[in-house]
Coordinates of C-alpha atoms in Angstrom, one line a residue:
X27 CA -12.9 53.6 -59.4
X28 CA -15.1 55.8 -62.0
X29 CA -18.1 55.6 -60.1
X30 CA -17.0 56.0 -56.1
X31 CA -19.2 58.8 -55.6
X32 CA -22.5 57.1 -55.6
X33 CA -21.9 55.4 -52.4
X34 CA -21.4 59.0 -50.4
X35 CA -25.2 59.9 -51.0
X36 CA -26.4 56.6 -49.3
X37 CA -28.9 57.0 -46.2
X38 CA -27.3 57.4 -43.4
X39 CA -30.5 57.5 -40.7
X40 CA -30.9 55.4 -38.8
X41 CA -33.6 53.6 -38.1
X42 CA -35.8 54.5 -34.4
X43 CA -34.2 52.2 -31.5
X44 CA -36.4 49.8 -30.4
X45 CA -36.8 49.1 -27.2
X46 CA -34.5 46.5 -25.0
X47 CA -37.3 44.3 -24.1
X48 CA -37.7 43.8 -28.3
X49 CA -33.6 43.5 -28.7
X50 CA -31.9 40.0 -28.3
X51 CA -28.4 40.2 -26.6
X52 CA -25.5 42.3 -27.6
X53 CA -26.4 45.6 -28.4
X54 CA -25.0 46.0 -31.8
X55 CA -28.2 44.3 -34.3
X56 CA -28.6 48.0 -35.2
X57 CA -25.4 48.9 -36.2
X58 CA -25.1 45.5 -38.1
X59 CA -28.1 46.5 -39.9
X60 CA -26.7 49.8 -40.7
X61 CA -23.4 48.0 -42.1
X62 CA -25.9 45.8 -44.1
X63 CA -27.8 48.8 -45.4
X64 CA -24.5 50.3 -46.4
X65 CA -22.8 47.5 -48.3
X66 CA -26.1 46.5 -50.0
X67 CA -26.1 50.8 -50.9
X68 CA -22.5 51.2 -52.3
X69 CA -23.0 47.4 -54.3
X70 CA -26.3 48.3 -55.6
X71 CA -26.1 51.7 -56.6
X72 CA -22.3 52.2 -57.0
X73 CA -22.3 51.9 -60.4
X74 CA -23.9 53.6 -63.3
X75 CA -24.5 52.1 -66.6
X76 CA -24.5 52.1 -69.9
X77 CA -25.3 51.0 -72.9
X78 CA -23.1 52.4 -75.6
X79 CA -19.0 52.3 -75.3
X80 CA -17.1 53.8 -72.7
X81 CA -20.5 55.9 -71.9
X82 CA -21.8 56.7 -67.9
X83 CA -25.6 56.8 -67.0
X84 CA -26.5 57.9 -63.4
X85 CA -28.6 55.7 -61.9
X86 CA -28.5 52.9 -63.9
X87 CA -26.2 49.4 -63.5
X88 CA -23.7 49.7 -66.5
X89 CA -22.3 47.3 -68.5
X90 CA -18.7 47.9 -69.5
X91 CA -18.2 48.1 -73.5
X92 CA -15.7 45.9 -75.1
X93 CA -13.6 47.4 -78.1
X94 CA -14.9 44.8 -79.9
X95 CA -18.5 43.9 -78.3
X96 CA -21.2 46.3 -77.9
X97 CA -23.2 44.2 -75.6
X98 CA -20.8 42.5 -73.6
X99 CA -21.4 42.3 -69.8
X100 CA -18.8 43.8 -67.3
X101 CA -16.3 41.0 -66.3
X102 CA -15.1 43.6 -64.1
X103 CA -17.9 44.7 -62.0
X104 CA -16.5 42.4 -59.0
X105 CA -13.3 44.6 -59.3
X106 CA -15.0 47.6 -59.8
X107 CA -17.2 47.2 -56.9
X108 CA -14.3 46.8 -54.6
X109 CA -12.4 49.7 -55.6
X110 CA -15.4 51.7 -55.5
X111 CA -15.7 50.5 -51.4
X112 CA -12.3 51.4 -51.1
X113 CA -12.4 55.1 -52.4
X114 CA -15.2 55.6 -50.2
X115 CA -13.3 54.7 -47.4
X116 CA -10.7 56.7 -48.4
X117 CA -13.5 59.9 -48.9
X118 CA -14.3 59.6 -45.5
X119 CA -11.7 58.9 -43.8
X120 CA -9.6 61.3 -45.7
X121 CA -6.6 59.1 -46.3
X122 CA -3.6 60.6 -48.6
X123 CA -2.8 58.4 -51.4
X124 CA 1.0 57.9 -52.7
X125 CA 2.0 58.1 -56.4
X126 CA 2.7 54.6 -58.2
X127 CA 5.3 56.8 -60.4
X128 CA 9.0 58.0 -59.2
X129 CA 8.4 61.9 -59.2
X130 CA 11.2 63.7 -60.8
X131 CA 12.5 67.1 -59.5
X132 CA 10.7 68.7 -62.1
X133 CA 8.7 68.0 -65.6
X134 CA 11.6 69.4 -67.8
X135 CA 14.2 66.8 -66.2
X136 CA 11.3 63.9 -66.8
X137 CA 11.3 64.6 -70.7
X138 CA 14.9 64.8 -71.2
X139 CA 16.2 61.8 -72.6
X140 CA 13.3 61.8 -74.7
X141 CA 14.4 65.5 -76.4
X142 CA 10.8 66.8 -75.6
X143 CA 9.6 69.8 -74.1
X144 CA 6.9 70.1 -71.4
X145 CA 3.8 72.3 -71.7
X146 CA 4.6 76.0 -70.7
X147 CA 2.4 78.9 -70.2
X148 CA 1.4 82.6 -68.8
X149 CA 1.2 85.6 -70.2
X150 CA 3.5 88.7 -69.1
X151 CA 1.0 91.4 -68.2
X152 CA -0.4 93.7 -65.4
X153 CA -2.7 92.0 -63.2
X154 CA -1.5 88.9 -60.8
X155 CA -3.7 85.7 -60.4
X156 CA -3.6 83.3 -57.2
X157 CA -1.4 80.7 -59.2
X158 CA 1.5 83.3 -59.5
X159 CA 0.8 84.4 -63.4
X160 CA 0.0 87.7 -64.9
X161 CA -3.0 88.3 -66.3
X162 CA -3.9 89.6 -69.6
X163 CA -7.2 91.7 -70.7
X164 CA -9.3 89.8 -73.5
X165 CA -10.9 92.8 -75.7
X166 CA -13.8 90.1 -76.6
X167 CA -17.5 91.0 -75.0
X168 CA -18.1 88.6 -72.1
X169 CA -21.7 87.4 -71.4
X170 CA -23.9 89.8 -69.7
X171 CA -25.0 87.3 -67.5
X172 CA -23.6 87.2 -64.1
X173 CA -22.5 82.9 -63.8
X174 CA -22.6 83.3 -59.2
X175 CA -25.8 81.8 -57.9
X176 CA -26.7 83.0 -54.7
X177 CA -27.6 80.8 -52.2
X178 CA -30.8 78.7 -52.6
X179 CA -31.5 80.6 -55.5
X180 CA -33.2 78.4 -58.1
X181 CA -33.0 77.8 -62.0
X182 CA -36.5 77.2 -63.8
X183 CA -36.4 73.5 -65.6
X184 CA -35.8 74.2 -69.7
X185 CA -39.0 74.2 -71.7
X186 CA -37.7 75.1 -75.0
X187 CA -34.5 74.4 -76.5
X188 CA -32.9 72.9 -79.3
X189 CA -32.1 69.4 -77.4
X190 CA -32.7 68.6 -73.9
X191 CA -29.6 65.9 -73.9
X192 CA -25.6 66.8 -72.4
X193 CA -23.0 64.8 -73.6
X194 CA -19.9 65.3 -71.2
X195 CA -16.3 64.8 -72.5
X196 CA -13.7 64.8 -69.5
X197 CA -10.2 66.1 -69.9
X198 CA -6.7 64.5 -69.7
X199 CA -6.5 62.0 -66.9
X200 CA -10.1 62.4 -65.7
X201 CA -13.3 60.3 -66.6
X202 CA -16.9 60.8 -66.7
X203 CA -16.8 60.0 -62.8
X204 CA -15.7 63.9 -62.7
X205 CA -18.9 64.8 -63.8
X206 CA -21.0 63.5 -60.7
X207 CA -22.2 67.1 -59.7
X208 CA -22.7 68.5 -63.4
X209 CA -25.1 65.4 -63.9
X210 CA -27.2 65.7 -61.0
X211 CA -27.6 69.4 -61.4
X212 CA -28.4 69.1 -65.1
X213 CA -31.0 66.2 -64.7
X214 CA -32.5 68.4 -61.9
X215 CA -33.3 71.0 -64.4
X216 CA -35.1 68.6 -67.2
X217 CA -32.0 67.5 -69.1
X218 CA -30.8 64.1 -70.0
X219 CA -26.7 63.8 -69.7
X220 CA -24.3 61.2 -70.4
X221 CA -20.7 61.2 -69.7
X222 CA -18.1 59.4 -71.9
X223 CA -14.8 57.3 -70.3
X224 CA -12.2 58.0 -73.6
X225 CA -10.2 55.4 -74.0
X226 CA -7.8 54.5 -71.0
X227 CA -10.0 56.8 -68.9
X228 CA -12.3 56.3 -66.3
X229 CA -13.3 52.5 -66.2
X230 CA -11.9 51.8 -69.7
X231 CA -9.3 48.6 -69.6
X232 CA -7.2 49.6 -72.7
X233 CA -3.8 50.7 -71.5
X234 CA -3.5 54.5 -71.8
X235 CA 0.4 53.9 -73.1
X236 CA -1.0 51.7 -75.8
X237 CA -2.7 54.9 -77.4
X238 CA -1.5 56.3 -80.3
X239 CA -3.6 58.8 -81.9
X240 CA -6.5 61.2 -81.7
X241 CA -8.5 58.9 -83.6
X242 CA -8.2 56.1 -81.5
X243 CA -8.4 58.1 -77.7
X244 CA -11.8 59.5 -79.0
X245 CA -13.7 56.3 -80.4
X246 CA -16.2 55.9 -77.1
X247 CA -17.0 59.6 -78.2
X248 CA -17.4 58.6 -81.5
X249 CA -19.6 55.7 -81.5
X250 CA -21.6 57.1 -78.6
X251 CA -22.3 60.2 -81.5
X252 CA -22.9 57.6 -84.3
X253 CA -25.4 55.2 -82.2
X254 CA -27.7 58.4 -81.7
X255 CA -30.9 58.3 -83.7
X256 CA -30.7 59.9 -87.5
X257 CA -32.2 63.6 -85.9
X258 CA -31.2 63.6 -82.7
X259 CA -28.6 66.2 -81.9
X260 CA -26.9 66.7 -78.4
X261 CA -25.0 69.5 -76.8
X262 CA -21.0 68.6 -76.2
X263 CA -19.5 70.2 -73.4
X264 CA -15.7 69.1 -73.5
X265 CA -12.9 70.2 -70.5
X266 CA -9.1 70.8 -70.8
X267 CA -8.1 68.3 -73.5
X268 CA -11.3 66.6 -73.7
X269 CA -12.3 69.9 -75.9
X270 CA -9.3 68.2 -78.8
X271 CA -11.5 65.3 -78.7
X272 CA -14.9 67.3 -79.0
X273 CA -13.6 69.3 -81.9
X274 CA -11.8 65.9 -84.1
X275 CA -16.1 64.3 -83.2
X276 CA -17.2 67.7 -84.4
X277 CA -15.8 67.6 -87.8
X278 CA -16.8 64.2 -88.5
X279 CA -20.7 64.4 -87.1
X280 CA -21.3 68.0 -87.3
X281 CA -25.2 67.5 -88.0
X282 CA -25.5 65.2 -84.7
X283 CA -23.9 68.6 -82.2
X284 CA -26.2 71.6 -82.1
X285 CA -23.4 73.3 -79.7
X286 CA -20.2 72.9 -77.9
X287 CA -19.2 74.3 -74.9
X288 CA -15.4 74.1 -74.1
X289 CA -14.4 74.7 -70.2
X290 CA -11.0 75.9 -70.0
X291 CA -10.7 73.2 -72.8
X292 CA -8.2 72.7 -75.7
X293 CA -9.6 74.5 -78.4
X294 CA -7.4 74.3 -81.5
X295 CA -7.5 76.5 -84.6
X296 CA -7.0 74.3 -88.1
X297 CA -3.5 72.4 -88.0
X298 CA -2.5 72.7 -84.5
X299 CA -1.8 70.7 -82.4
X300 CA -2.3 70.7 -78.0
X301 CA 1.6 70.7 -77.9
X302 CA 1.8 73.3 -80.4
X303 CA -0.7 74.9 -78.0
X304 CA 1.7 75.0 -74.9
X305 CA 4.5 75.9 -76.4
X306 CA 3.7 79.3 -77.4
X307 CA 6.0 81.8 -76.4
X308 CA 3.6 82.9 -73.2
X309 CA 6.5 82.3 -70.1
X310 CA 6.9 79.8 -67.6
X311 CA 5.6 78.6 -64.8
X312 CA 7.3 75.7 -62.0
X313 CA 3.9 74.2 -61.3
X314 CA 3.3 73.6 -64.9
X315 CA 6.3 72.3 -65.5
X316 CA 6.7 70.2 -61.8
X317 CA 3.2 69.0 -61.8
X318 CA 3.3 66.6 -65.1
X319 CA 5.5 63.5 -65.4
X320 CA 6.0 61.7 -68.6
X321 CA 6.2 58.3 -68.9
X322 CA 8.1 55.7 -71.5
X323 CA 6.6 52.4 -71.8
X324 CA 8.9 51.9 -74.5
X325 CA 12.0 52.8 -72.6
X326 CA 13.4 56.5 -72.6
X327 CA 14.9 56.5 -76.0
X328 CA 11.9 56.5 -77.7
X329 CA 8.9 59.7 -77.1
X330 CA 7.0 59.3 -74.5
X331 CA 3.9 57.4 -74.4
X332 CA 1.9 58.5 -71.8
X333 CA 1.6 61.7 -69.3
X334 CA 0.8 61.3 -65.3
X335 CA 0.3 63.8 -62.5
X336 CA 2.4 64.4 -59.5
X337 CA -0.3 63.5 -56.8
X338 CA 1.2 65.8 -54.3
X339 CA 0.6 68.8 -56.4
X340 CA -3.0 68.0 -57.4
X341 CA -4.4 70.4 -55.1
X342 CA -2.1 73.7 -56.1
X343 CA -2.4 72.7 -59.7
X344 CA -5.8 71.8 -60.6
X345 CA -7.9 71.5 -56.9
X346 CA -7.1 74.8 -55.1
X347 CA -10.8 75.8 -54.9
X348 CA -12.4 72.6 -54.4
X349 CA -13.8 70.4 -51.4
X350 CA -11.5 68.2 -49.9
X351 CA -13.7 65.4 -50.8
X352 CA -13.5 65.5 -54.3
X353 CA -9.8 66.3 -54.1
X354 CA -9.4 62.9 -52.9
X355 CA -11.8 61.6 -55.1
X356 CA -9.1 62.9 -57.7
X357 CA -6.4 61.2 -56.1
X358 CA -7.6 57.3 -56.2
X359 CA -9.4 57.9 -59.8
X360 CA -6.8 60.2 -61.9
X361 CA -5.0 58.2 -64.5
X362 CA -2.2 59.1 -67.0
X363 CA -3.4 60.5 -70.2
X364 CA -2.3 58.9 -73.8
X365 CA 1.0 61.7 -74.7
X366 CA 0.6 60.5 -78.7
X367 CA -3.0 62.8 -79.4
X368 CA -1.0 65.5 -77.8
X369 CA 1.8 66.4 -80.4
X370 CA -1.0 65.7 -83.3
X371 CA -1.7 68.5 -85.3
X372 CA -6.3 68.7 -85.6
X373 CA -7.5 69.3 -89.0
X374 CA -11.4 70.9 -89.2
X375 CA -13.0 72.4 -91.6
X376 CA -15.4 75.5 -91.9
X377 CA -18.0 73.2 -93.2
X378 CA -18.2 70.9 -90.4
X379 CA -16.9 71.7 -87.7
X380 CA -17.7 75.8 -88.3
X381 CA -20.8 75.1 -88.9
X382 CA -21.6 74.4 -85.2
X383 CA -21.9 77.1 -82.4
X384 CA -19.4 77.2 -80.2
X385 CA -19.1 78.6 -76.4
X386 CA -16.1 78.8 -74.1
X387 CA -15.9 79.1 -70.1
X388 CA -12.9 80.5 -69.1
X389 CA -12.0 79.6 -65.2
X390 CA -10.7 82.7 -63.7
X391 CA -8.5 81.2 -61.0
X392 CA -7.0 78.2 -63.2
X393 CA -3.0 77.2 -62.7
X394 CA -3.5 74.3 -65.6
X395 CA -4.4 76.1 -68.0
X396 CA -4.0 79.8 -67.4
X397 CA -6.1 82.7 -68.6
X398 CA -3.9 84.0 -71.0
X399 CA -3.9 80.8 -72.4
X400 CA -7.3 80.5 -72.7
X401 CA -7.5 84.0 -74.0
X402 CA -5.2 83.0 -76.8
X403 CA -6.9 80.1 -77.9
X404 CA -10.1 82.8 -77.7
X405 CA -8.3 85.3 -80.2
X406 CA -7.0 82.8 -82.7
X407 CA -10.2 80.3 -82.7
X408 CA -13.2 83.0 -81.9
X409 CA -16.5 80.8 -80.2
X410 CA -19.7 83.0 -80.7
X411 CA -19.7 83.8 -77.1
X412 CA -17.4 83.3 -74.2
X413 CA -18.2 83.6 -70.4
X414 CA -16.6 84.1 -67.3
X415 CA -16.5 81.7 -64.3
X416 CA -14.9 83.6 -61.4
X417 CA -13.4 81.9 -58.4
X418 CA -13.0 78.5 -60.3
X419 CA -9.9 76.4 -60.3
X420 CA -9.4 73.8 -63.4
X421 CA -12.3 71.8 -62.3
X422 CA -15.2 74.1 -61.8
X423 CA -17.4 71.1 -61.8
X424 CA -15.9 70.4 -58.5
X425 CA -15.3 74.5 -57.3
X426 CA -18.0 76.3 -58.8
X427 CA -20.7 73.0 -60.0
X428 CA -24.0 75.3 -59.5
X429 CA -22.2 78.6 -61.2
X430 CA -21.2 75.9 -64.2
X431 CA -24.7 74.7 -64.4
X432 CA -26.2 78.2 -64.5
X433 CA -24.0 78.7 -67.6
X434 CA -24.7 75.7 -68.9
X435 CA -28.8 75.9 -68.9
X436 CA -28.3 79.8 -70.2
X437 CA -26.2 77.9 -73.3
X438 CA -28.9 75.3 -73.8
X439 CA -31.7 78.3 -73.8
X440 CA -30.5 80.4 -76.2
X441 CA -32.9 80.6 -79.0
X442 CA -32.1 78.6 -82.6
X443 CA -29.9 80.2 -84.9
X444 CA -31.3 80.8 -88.4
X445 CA -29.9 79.3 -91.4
X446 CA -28.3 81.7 -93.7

C-alpha cells in the first residue's frame, strides 16, 4: 500500500471521439480503452523502486529488500499492486475504512494490565491552540524567513550547496509513501530524494511486534547510509519519531550527514528516551491519550509490543489541516509502530552526532506532538536554528507540502560552515 499515490496522477484525457461511421457497435470501445489506459497506468507506474533496503525511488520499479538479500526481486509485487488498485479506489471514491484493532475507551485503559503509562503532553500557559492546549513562548530566535508561499510563486532550482541529495525518514506508523509531495517538490527544484520504509513500515514484511530495539527498527536507514559512496554526504530530514532514528544513524555515520532537519520530530538529548520524552510533567490531553492503542502480541502480562492508531481519530489528531485525499491515504497505509525503540534511552555523543548541524520545524497547529513539547525538546537539545511552519497539523508534508519545501531548499542553501 506504500506506493498508492502514483496511480492518482495518471492521464485522465481522453482521447478525441471518433466519428460513428469509424466505431464498430456498442458505444463503449472508448471507455474500454480508457479502463485499459488506467490499469496499464496504476500497474506500470504504481510503484517506485529501489535499490538499497527498505529505500523508495519515484519513478522507478522497485525491488523490495530482503533482510538478508540485497538484490532479491519483490515476491510481493502481485500483492502490492493490488492493494495499490484498491487504495486508489478508496481515494476516489472516498470510502471510510474500519480499524482491524478493538478500540478501547481510552489509551490509559489499553496499557493497563501492562503497568505502562501512555504518552502525555501540553504545556500550562497563556495562549490557546486549535487542538485545546496552551501554548508556551520559546525565547529562541526563529528564522527570519517567512515559510508561506504565495500562490504560484516560485523557488529558483539550487546551484550551490553542500549536497544536492534528501534522505527522508518517516515517523511512527508512516512510511516513505508519506513523502509523495515532499519528493516531487524537491526533485522539481534540482534535488535527488530518497525515502526509507524502517522496518515494519511502509512495504517492509517484518512484523512491527517482532521489533525490539532502536537498532534493529533503523537498519534500512542504516544500510541505505553505509551503501553511499566514501564522500558522499546527504541531508536527513526525519518526522515525529523517525527524528529517534535519524539521531541513533547520526552517531554512527556522522561524516556521511551534512545536516538534519527534524519536523516536529523526536529529538532526544543524551540518555533519553521518546517515553521519557512524553512523560514530562507538561499536562494532559484526551486525544493523546484516546488516539493511541497498544498492542500485546505476547499477551497482556508482558509490555507491550507494538503501538496502533485509533482510525477514527486520525483526522483531529494528526490530519486536521490536510486534504481529504491524503487523509484516506492515511487510513489504508498507517501501520502500528514497534513500542520496544520507544522506552530505549539514545546515547550520542558531541563527537558524532554534535558534530553535525541540526534544524527543527516546529508545526504550529500540531495535536501529536504539541508546541510546548517541541519547545522543550528545543530548550534542552538546542539545533543551530529552528523555524516556524504556521497553519500545519502533524503532517505538514500533507497540510503545508510547498511551505515545507520552501524551508527545506532555504536549509539546503545555507552556506558551508567552517571548520574550527
Amino acid at each position: 500500500m506504500g506506493n498508492s499515490f502514483t496511480c492518482i496522477s495518471h492521464e485522465e484525457e481522453q482521447r478525441p471521439k471518433k466519428s460513428s461511421a469509424g466505431r464498430g457497435k456498442g458505444g463503449g470501445s472508448n471507455t474500454r480503452k480508457y479502463m485499459r489506459r488506467l490499469s496499464l497506468s496504476c500497474s506500470g507506474s504504481s510503484s517506485t523502486s529501489s535499490s538499497r533496503k527498505g529505500v523508495i525511488k519515484p519513478k522507478k520499479k522497485i525491488r523490495e529488500r530482503h533482510h538478508q538479500d540485497h538484490h532479491g526481486h519483490d515476491k510481493n509485487s502481485h500483492i502490492i499492486q493490488e492493494q495499490t488498485l484498491a487504495a486508489t479506489n478508496l481515494l476516489f471514491n472516498q470510502t471510510p475504512r474500519n480499524s482491524n484493532y478493538v478500540v478501547p475507551p481510552n489509551f490509559r485503559q489499553s496499557t493497563s494490565s501492562s503497568g505502562g503509562s501512555g504518552p502525555v503532553s501540553a504545556v500550562q500557559s497563556p495562549k490557546k491552540s486549535t487542538c485545546g492546549f496552551v501554548r508556551t513562548s520559546s525565547s529562541r530566535r526563529k528564522s527570519s524567513v517567512n515559510p508561506v508561499i504565495k500562490p504560484n510563486q516560485e523557488l529558483k532550482k539550487v546551484e550551490v550547496s553542500e549536497t544536492k541529495r534528501f534522505v527522508l525518514v518517516h515517523g511512527g506508523g508512516f512510511g516513505a509513501w508519506c513523502w509523495y509531495r515532499t519528493i516531487t517538490l524537491l526533485e522539481k527544484h534540482g534535488f535527488q530524494v530518497d525515502a526509507v520504509d524502517l522496518t515494519g513500515s511502509g512495504i517492509s514484511s517484518t512484523d512491527t511486534n517482532t521489533i525490539t530495539s532502536l537498532a534493529h527498527y533503523s537498519k534500512p536507514l542504516l544500510h541505505f547510509l553505509e551503501s553511499l559512496k566514501p564522500n558522499e554526504k546527504v541531508i536527513l530530514v526525519g518526522h515525529d519519531f523517525g527524528g529517534a532514528c535519524m539521531s541513533y544513524a547520526m552517531e554512527i555515520f556522522p561524516t556521511k550527514i551534512s545536516k538534519a532537519v527534524y519536523i516536529s520530530a523526536v529529538m532526544l538529548a543524551n540518555g533519553q528516551s521518546t517515553l521519557d520524552l512524553f512523560n514530562q510533567p507538561l499536562g494532559s490531553n484526551d486525544l493523546i491519550q484516546q488516539a493511541h492503542i497498544f498492542l500485546y502480541a505476547n499477551g497482556k502480562k508482558n509490555p507491550p509490543t507494538a503501538v496502533d492508531y485509533d482510525r477514527s481519530l486520525l483526522r483531529d489528531f494528526i490530519f486536521h489541516k490536510s486534504p481529504p485525499k491524503d487523509l484516506a491515504l492515511s487510513s489504508v497505509s498507517i501501520r502500528p509502530f514497534p513500542f520496544a525503540p520507544v522506552v530505549e534511552k539514545l546515547h550520542v555523543s558531541e563527537k558524532n552526532y554534535g558534530s553535525i548541524r541540526r534544524f527543527y520545524i516546529t508545526t504550529m497547529e500540531d495535536c501529536a506532538i504539541p508546541v510546548p513539547l517541541q519547545e522543550a525538546m528545543i530548550k534542552l537539545n538546542p539545533p543551530e536554528q529552528v523555524f516556524q511552519l504556521k497553519g500545519a497539523d502533524h503532517a505538514p508534508f500533507f497540510s503545508r507540502p510547498q511551505s515545507l519545501n520552501r524551508i527545506l531548499v532555504e536549509i539546503a542553501k545555507l552556506p558551508f560552515k567552517k571548520s574550527s
